[in-house]
PDB file of C-alpha atoms and ligand atoms in Angstrom:
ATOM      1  CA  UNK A 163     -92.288-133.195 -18.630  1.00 88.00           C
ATOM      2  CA  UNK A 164     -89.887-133.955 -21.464  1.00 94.00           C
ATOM      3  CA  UNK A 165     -87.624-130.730 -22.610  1.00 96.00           C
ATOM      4  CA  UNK A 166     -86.903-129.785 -25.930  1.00 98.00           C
ATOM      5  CA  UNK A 167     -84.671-127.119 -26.856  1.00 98.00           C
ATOM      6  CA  UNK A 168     -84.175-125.833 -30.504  1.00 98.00           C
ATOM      7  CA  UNK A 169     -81.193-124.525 -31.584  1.00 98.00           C
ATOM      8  CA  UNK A 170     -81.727-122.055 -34.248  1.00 98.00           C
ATOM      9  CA  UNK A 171     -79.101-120.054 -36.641  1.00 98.00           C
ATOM     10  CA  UNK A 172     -77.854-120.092 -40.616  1.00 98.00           C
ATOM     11  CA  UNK A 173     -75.477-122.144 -41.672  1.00 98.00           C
ATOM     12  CA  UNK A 174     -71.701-122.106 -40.324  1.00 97.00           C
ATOM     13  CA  UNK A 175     -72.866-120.196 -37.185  1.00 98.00           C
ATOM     14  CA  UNK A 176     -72.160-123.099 -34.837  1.00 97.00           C
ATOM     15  CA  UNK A 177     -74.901-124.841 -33.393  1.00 97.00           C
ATOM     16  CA  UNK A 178     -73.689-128.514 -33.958  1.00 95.00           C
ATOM     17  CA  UNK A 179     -70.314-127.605 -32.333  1.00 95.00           C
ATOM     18  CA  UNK A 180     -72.316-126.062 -29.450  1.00 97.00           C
ATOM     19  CA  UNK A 181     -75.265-128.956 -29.176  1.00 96.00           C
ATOM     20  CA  UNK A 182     -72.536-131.222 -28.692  1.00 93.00           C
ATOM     21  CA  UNK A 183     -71.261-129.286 -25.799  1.00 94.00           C
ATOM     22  CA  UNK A 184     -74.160-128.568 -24.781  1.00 95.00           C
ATOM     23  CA  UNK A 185     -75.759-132.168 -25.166  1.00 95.00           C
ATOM     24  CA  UNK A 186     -72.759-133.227 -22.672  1.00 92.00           C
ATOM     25  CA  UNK A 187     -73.801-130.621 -19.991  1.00 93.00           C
ATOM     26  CA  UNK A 188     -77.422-131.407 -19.691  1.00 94.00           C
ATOM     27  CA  UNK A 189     -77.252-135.134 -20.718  1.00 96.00           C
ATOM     28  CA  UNK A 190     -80.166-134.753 -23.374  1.00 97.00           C
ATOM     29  CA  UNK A 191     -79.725-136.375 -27.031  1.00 98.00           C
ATOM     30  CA  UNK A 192     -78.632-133.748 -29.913  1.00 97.00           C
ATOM     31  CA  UNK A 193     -80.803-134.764 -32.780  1.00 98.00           C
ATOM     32  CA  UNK A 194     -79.650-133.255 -35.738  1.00 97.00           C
ATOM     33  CA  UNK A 195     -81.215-133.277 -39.143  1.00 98.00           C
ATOM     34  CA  UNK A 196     -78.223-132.966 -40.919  1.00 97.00           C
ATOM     35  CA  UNK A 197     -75.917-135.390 -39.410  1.00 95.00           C
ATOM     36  CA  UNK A 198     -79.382-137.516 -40.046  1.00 97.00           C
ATOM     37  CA  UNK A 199     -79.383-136.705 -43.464  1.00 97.00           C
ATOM     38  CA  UNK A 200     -75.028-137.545 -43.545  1.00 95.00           C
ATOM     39  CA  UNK A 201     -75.901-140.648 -42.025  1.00 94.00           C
ATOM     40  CA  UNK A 202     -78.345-142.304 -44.474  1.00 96.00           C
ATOM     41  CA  UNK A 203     -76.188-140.746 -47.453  1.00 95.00           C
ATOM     42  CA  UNK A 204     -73.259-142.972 -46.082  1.00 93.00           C
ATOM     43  CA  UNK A 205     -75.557-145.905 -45.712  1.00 96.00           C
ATOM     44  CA  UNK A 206     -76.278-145.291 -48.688  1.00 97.00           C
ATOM     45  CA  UNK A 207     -80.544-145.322 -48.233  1.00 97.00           C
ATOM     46  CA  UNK A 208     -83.016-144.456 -50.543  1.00 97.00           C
ATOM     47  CA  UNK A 209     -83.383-141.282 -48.109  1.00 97.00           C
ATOM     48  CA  UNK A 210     -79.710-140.779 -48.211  1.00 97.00           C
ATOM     49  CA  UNK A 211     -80.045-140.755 -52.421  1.00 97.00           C
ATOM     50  CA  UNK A 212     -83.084-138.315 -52.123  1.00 97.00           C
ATOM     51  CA  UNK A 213     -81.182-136.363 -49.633  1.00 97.00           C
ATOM     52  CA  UNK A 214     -78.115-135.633 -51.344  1.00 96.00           C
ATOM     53  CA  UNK A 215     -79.537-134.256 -54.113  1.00 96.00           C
ATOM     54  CA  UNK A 216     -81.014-131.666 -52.135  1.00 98.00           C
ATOM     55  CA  UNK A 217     -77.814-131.064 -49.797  1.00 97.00           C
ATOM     56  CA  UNK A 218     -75.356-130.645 -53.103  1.00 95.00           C
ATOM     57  CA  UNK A 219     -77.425-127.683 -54.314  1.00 96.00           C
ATOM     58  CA  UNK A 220     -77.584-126.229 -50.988  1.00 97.00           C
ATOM     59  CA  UNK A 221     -81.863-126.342 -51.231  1.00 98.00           C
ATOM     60  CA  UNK A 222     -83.657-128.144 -48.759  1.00 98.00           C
ATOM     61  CA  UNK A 223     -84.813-131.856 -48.245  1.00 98.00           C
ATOM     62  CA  UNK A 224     -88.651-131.897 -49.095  1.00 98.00           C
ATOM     63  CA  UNK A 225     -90.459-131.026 -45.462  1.00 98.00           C
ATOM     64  CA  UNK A 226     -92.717-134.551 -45.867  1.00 97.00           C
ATOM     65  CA  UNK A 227     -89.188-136.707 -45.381  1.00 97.00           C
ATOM     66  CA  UNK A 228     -87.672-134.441 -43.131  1.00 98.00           C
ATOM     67  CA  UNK A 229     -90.973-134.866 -40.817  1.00 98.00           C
ATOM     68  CA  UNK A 230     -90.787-137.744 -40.991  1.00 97.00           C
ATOM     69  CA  UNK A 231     -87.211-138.671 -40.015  1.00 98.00           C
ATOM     70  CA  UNK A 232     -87.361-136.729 -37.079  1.00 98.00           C
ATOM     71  CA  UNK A 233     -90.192-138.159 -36.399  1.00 97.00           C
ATOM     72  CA  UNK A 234     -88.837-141.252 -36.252  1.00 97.00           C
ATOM     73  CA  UNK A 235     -85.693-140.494 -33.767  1.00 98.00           C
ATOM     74  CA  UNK A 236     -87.635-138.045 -31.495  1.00 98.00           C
ATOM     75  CA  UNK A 237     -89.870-141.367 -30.699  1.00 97.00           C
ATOM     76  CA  UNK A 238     -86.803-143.432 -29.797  1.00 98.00           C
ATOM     77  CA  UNK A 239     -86.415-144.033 -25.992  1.00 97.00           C
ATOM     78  CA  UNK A 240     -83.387-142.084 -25.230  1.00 97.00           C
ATOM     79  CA  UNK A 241     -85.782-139.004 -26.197  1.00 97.00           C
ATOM     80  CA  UNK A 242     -88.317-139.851 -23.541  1.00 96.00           C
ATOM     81  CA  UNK A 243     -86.762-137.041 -21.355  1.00 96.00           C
ATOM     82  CA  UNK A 244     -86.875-134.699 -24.467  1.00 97.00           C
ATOM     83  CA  UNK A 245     -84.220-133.711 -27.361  1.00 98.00           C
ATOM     84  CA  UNK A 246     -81.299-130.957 -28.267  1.00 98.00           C
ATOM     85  CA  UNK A 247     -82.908-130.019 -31.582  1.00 98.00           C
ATOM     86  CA  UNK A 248     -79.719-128.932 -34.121  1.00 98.00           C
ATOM     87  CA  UNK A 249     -81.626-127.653 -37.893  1.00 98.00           C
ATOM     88  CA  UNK A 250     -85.117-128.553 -37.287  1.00 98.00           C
ATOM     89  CA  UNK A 251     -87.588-127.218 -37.761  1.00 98.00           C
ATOM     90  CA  UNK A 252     -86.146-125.270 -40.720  1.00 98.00           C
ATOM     91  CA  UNK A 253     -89.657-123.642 -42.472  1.00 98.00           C
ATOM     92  CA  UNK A 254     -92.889-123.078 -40.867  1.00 97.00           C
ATOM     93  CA  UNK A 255     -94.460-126.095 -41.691  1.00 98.00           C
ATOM     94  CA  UNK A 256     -91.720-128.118 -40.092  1.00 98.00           C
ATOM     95  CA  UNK A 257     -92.256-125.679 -36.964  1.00 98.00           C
ATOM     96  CA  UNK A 258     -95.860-127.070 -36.720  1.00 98.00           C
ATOM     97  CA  UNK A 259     -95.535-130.537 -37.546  1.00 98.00           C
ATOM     98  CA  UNK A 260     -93.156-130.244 -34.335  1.00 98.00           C
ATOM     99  CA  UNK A 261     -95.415-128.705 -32.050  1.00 98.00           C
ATOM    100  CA  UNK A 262     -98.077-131.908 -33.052  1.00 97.00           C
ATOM    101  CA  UNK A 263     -95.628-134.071 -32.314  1.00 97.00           C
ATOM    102  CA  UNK A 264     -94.053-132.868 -29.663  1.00 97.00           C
ATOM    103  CA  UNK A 265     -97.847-132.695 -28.118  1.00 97.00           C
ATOM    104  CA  UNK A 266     -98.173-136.759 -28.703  1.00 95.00           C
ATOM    105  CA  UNK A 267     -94.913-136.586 -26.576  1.00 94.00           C
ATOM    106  CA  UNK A 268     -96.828-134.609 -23.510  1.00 94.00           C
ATOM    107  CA  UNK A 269     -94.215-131.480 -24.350  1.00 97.00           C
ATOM    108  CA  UNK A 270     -93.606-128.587 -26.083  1.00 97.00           C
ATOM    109  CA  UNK A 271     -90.692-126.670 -27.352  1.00 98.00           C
ATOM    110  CA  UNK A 272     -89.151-125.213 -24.263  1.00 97.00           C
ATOM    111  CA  UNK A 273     -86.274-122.793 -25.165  1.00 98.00           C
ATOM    112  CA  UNK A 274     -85.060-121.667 -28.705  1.00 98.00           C
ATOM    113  CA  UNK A 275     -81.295-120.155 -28.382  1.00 98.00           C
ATOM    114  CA  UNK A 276     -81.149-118.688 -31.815  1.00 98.00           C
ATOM    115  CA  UNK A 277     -77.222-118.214 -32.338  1.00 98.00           C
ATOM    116  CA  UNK A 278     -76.062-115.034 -35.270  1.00 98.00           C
ATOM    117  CA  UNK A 279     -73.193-113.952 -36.375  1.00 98.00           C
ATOM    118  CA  UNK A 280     -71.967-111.873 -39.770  1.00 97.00           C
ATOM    119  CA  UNK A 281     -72.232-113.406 -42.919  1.00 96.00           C
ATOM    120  CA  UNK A 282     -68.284-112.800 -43.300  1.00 96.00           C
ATOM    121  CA  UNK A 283     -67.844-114.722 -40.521  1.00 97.00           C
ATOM    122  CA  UNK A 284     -70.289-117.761 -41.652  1.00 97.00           C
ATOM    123  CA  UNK A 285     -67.992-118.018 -44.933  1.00 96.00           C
ATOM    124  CA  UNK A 286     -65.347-118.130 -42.707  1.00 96.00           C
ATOM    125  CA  UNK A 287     -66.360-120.918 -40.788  1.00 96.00           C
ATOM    126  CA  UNK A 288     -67.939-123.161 -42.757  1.00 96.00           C
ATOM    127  CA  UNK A 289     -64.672-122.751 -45.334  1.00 94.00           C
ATOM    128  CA  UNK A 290     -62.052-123.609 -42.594  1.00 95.00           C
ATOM    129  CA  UNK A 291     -64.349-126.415 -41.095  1.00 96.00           C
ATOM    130  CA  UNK A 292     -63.327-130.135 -40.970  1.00 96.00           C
ATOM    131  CA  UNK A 293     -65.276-132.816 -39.959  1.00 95.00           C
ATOM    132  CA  UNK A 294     -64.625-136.430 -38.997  1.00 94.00           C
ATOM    133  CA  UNK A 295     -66.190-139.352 -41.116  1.00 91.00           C
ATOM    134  CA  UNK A 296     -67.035-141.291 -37.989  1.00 91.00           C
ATOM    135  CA  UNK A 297     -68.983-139.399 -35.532  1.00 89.00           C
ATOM    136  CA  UNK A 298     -69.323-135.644 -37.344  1.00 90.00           C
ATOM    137  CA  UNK A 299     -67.027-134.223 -34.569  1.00 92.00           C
ATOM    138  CA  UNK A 300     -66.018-130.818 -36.020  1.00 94.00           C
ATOM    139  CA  UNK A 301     -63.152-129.008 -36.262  1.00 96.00           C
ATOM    140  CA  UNK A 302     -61.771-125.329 -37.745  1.00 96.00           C
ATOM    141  CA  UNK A 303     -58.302-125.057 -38.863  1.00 95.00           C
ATOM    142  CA  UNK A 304     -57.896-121.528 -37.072  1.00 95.00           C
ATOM    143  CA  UNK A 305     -60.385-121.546 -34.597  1.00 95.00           C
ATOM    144  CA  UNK A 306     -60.860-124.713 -33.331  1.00 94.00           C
ATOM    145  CA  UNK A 307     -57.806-126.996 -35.032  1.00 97.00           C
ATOM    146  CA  UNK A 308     -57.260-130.522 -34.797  1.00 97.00           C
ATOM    147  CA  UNK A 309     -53.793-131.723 -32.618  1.00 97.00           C
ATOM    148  CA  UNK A 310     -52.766-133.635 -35.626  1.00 97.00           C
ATOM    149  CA  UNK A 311     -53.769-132.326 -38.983  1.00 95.00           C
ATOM    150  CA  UNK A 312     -56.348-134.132 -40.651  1.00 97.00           C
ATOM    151  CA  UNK A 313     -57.039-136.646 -38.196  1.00 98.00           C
ATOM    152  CA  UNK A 314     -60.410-136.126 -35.067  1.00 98.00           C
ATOM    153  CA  UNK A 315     -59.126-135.890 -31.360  1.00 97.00           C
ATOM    154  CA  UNK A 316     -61.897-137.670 -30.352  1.00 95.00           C
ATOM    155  CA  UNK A 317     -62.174-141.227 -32.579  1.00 96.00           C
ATOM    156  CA  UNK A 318     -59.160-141.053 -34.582  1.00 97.00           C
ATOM    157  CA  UNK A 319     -60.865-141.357 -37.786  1.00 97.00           C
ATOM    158  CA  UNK A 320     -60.008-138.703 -40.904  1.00 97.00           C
ATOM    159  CA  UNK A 321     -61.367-135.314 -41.540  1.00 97.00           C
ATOM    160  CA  UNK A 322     -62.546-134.558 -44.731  1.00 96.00           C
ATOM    161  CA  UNK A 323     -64.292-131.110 -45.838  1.00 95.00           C
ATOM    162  CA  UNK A 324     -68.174-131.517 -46.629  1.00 94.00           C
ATOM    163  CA  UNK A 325     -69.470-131.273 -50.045  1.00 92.00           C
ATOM    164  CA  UNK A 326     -72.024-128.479 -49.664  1.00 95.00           C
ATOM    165  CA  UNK A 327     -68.788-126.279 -47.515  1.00 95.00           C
ATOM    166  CA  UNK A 328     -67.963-125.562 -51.406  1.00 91.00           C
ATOM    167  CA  UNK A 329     -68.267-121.662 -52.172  1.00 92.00           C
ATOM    168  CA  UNK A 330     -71.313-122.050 -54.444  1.00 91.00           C
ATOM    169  CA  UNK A 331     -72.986-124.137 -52.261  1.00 95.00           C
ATOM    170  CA  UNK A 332     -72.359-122.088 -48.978  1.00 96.00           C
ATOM    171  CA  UNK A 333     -74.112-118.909 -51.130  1.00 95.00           C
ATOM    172  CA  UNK A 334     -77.025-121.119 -51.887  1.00 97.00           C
ATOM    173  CA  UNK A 335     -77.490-121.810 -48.273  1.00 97.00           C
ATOM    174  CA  UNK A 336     -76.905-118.827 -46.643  1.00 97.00           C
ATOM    175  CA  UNK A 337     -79.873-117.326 -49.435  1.00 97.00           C
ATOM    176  CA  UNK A 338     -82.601-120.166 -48.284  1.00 98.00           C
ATOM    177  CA  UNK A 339     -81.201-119.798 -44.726  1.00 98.00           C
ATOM    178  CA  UNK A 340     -82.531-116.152 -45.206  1.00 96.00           C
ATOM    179  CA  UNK A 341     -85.737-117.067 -47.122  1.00 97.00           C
ATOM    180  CA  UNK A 342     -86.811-120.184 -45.646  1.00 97.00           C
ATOM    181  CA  UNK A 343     -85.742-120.289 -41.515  1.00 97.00           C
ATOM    182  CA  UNK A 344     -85.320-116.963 -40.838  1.00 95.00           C
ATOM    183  CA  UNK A 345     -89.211-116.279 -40.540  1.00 96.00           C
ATOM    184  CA  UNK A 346     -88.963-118.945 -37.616  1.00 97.00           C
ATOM    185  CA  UNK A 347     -87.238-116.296 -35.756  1.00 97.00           C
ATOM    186  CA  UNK A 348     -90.271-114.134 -35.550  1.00 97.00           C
ATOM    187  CA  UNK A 349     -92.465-117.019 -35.087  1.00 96.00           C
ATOM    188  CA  UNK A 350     -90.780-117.821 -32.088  1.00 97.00           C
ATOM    189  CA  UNK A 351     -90.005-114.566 -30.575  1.00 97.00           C
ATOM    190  CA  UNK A 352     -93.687-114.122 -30.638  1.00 96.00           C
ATOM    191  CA  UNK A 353     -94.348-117.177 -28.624  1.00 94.00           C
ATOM    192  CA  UNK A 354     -91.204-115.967 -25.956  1.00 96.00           C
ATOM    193  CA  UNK A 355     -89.591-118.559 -26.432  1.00 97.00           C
ATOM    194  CA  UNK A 356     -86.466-116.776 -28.580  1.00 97.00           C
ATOM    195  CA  UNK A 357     -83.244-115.683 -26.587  1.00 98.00           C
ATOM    196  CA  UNK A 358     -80.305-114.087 -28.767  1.00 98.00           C
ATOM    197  CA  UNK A 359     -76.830-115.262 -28.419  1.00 98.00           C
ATOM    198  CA  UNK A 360     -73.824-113.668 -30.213  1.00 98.00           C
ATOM    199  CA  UNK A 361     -72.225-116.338 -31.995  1.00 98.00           C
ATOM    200  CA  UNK A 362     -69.153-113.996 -33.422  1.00 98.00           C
ATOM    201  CA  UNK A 363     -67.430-114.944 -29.878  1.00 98.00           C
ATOM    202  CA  UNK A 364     -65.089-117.494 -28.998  1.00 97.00           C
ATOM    203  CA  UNK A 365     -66.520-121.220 -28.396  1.00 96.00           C
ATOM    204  CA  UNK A 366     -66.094-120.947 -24.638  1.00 97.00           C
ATOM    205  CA  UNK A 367     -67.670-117.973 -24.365  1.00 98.00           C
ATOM    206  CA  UNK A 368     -70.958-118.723 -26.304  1.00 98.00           C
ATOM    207  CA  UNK A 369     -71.258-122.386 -24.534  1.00 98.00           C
ATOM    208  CA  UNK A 370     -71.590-119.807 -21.524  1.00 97.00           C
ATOM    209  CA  UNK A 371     -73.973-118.030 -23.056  1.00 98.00           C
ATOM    210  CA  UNK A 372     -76.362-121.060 -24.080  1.00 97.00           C
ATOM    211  CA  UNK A 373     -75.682-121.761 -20.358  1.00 96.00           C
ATOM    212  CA  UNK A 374     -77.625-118.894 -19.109  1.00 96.00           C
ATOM    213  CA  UNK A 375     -80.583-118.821 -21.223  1.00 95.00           C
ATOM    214  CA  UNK A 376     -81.073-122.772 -20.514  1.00 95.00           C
ATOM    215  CA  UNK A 377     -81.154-122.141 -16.498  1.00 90.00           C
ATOM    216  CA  UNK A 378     -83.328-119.950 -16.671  1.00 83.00           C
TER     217      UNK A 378
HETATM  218  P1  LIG B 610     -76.889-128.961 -41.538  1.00 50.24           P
HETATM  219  O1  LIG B 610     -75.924-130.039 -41.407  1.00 50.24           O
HETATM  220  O2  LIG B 610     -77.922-128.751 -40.505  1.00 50.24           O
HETATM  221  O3  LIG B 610     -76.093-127.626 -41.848  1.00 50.24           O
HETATM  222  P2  LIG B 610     -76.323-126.114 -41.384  1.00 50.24           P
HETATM  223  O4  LIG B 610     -77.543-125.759 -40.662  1.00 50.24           O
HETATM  224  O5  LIG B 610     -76.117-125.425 -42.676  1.00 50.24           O
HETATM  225  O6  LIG B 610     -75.317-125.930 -40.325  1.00 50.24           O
HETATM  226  P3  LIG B 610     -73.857-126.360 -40.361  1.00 50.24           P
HETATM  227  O7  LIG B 610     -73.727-127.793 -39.909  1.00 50.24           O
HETATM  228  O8  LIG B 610     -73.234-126.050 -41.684  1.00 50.24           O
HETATM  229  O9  LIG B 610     -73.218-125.346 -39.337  1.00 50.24           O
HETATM  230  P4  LIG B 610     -73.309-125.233 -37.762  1.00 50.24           P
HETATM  231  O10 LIG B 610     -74.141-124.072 -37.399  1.00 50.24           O
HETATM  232  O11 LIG B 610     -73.686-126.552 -37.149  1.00 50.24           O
HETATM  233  O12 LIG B 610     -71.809-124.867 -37.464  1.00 50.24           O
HETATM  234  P5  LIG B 610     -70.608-125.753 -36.868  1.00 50.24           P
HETATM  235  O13 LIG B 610     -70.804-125.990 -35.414  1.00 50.24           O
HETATM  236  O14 LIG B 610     -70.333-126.937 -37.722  1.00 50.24           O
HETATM  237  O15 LIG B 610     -77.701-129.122 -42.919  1.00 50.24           O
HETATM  238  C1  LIG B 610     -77.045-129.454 -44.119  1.00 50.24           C
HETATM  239  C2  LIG B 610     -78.078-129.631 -45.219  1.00 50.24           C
HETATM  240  O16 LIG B 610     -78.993-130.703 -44.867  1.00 50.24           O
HETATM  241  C3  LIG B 610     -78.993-128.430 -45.486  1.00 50.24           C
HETATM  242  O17 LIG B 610     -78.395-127.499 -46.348  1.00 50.24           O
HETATM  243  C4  LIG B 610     -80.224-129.114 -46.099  1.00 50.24           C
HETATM  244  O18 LIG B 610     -79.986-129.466 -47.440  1.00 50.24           O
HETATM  245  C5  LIG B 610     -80.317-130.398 -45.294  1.00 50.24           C
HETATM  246  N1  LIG B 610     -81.160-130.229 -44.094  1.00 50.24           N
HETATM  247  C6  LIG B 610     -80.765-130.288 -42.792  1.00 50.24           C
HETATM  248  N2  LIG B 610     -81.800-130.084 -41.966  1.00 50.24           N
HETATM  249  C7  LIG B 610     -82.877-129.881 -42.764  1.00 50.24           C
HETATM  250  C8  LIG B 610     -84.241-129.596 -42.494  1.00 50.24           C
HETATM  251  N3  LIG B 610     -84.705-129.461 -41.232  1.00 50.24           N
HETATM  252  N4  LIG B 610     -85.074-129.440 -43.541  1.00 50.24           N
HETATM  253  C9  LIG B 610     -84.649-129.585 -44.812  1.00 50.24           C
HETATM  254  N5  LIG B 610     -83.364-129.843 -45.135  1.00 50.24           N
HETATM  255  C10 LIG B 610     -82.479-129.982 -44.116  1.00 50.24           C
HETATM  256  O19 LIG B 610     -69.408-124.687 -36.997  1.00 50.24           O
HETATM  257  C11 LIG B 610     -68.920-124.284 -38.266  1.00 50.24           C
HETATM  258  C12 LIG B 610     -67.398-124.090 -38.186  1.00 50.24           C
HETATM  259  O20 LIG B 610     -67.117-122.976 -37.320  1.00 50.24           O
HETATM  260  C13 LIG B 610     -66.637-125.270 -37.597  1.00 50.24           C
HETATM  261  O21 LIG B 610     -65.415-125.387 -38.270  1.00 50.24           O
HETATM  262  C14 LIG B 610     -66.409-124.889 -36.115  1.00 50.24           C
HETATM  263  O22 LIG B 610     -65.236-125.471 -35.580  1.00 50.24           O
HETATM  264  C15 LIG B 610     -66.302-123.376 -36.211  1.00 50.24           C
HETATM  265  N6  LIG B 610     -66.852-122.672 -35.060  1.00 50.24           N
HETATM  266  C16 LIG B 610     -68.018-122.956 -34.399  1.00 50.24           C
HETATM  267  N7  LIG B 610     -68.232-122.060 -33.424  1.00 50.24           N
HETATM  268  C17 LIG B 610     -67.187-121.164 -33.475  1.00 50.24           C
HETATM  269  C18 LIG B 610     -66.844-119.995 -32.725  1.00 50.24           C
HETATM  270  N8  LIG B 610     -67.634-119.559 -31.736  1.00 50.24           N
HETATM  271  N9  LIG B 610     -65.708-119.331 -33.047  1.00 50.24           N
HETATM  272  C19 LIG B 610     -64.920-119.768 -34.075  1.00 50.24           C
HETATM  273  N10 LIG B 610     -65.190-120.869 -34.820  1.00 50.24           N
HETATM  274  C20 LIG B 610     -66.318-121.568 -34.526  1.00 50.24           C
END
């Protein structure tokens, strides 16, 4: 049986800097929707065009092309054994257009780690972040800083700060975080599938954390 786990949390909280730990540690894919999304906008697709429009204002990408992109890379082969799932599903409907499909895929979502921390602290974040234009690795210039300013440990390439990081922006998505995800919280609790990790520690410490809940 495949395993999917889905990360859940708002924006800035940290759940692409853990899936990529965490991705490491159990050797499954991290598929996320936003680094998707960053990826066709640089390609400049027609999905990247329809996508950044969306992103810019903070709102979300219409659920029909979202569906559908996941779609797409959860039937790729290196999913066969099942998928790290980084900001999908993000609204009810996307929650049940997963469960269908992970169905077709003989699975089911296993574990949802939903990650929280203060809204203080999500400004915080997501104000001091820098990410690299190559692979998305991401960095904090307090909390998690680069050796060499503006440039990724990892590939080299250069860090730049995201458009939707901007003040404004962060707001917006913080507010549809609130109205739009947060039910999913419920929705899985219900189902026992939800496990609460304090995000508000250090990196280290809530890898740990993720740790425990995923042996289980
Ligand atoms: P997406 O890219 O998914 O953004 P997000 O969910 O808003 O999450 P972020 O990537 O901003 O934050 P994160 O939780 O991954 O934090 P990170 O690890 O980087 O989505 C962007 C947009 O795409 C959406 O607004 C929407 O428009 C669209 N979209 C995406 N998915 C969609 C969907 N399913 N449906 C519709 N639209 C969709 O960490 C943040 C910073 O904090 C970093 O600098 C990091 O170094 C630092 N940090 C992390 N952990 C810690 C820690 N423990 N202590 C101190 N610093 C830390």
């Amino acid at each position: 049986m495949p395993t999917y786990i889905v990360l859940l949390g708002p924006p800035g909280v940290g759940k692409g800097t853990q899936a990529k730990l965490i991705a490491e540690t159990t050797g499954l894919p991290h598929v996320s929707s936003g680094d998707l999304f960053r990826e066709n906008i640089k390609n400049e697709t027609e999905l990247g065009k329809l996508a950044q429009s969306f992103m810019n204002k903070g709102e979300l990408v219409p659920d029909d092309v979202t569906i559908s992109m996941i779609r797409g890379r959860l039937s790729r082969p290196d999913c066969k054994g099942g998928a790290l799932l980084d900001g999908f599903p993000r609204t009810t409907v996307q929650a049940d257009s997963l469960a269908s499909l992970l169905a077709e895929f003989d699975g089911k979502v296993n574990y949802v780690p939903y990650i929280t921390a203060s809204e203080t602290t999500l400004i915080e974040r997501l104000s001091g972040r820098w990410t690299c234009k190559a692979q998305g690795h991401v960095f904090h210039e307090k909390y998690n800083p680069p050796q060499r300013t503006g440039v990724c440990d990892f590939d080299g390439s250069q860090l730049y700060q995201r458009e939707d990081d901007r003040a404004e922006t962060v707001t917006r998505r913080i507010q549809v975080y609130f109205a739009q995800t947060a039910p999913l919280i419920a929705h899985y609790r219900e189902g026992g599938l939800l496990s609460e990790i304090d995000g508000a520690q250090p990196i280290e410490k809530v890898t740990a954390d993720l740790l425990v809940v995923l042996r289980k």
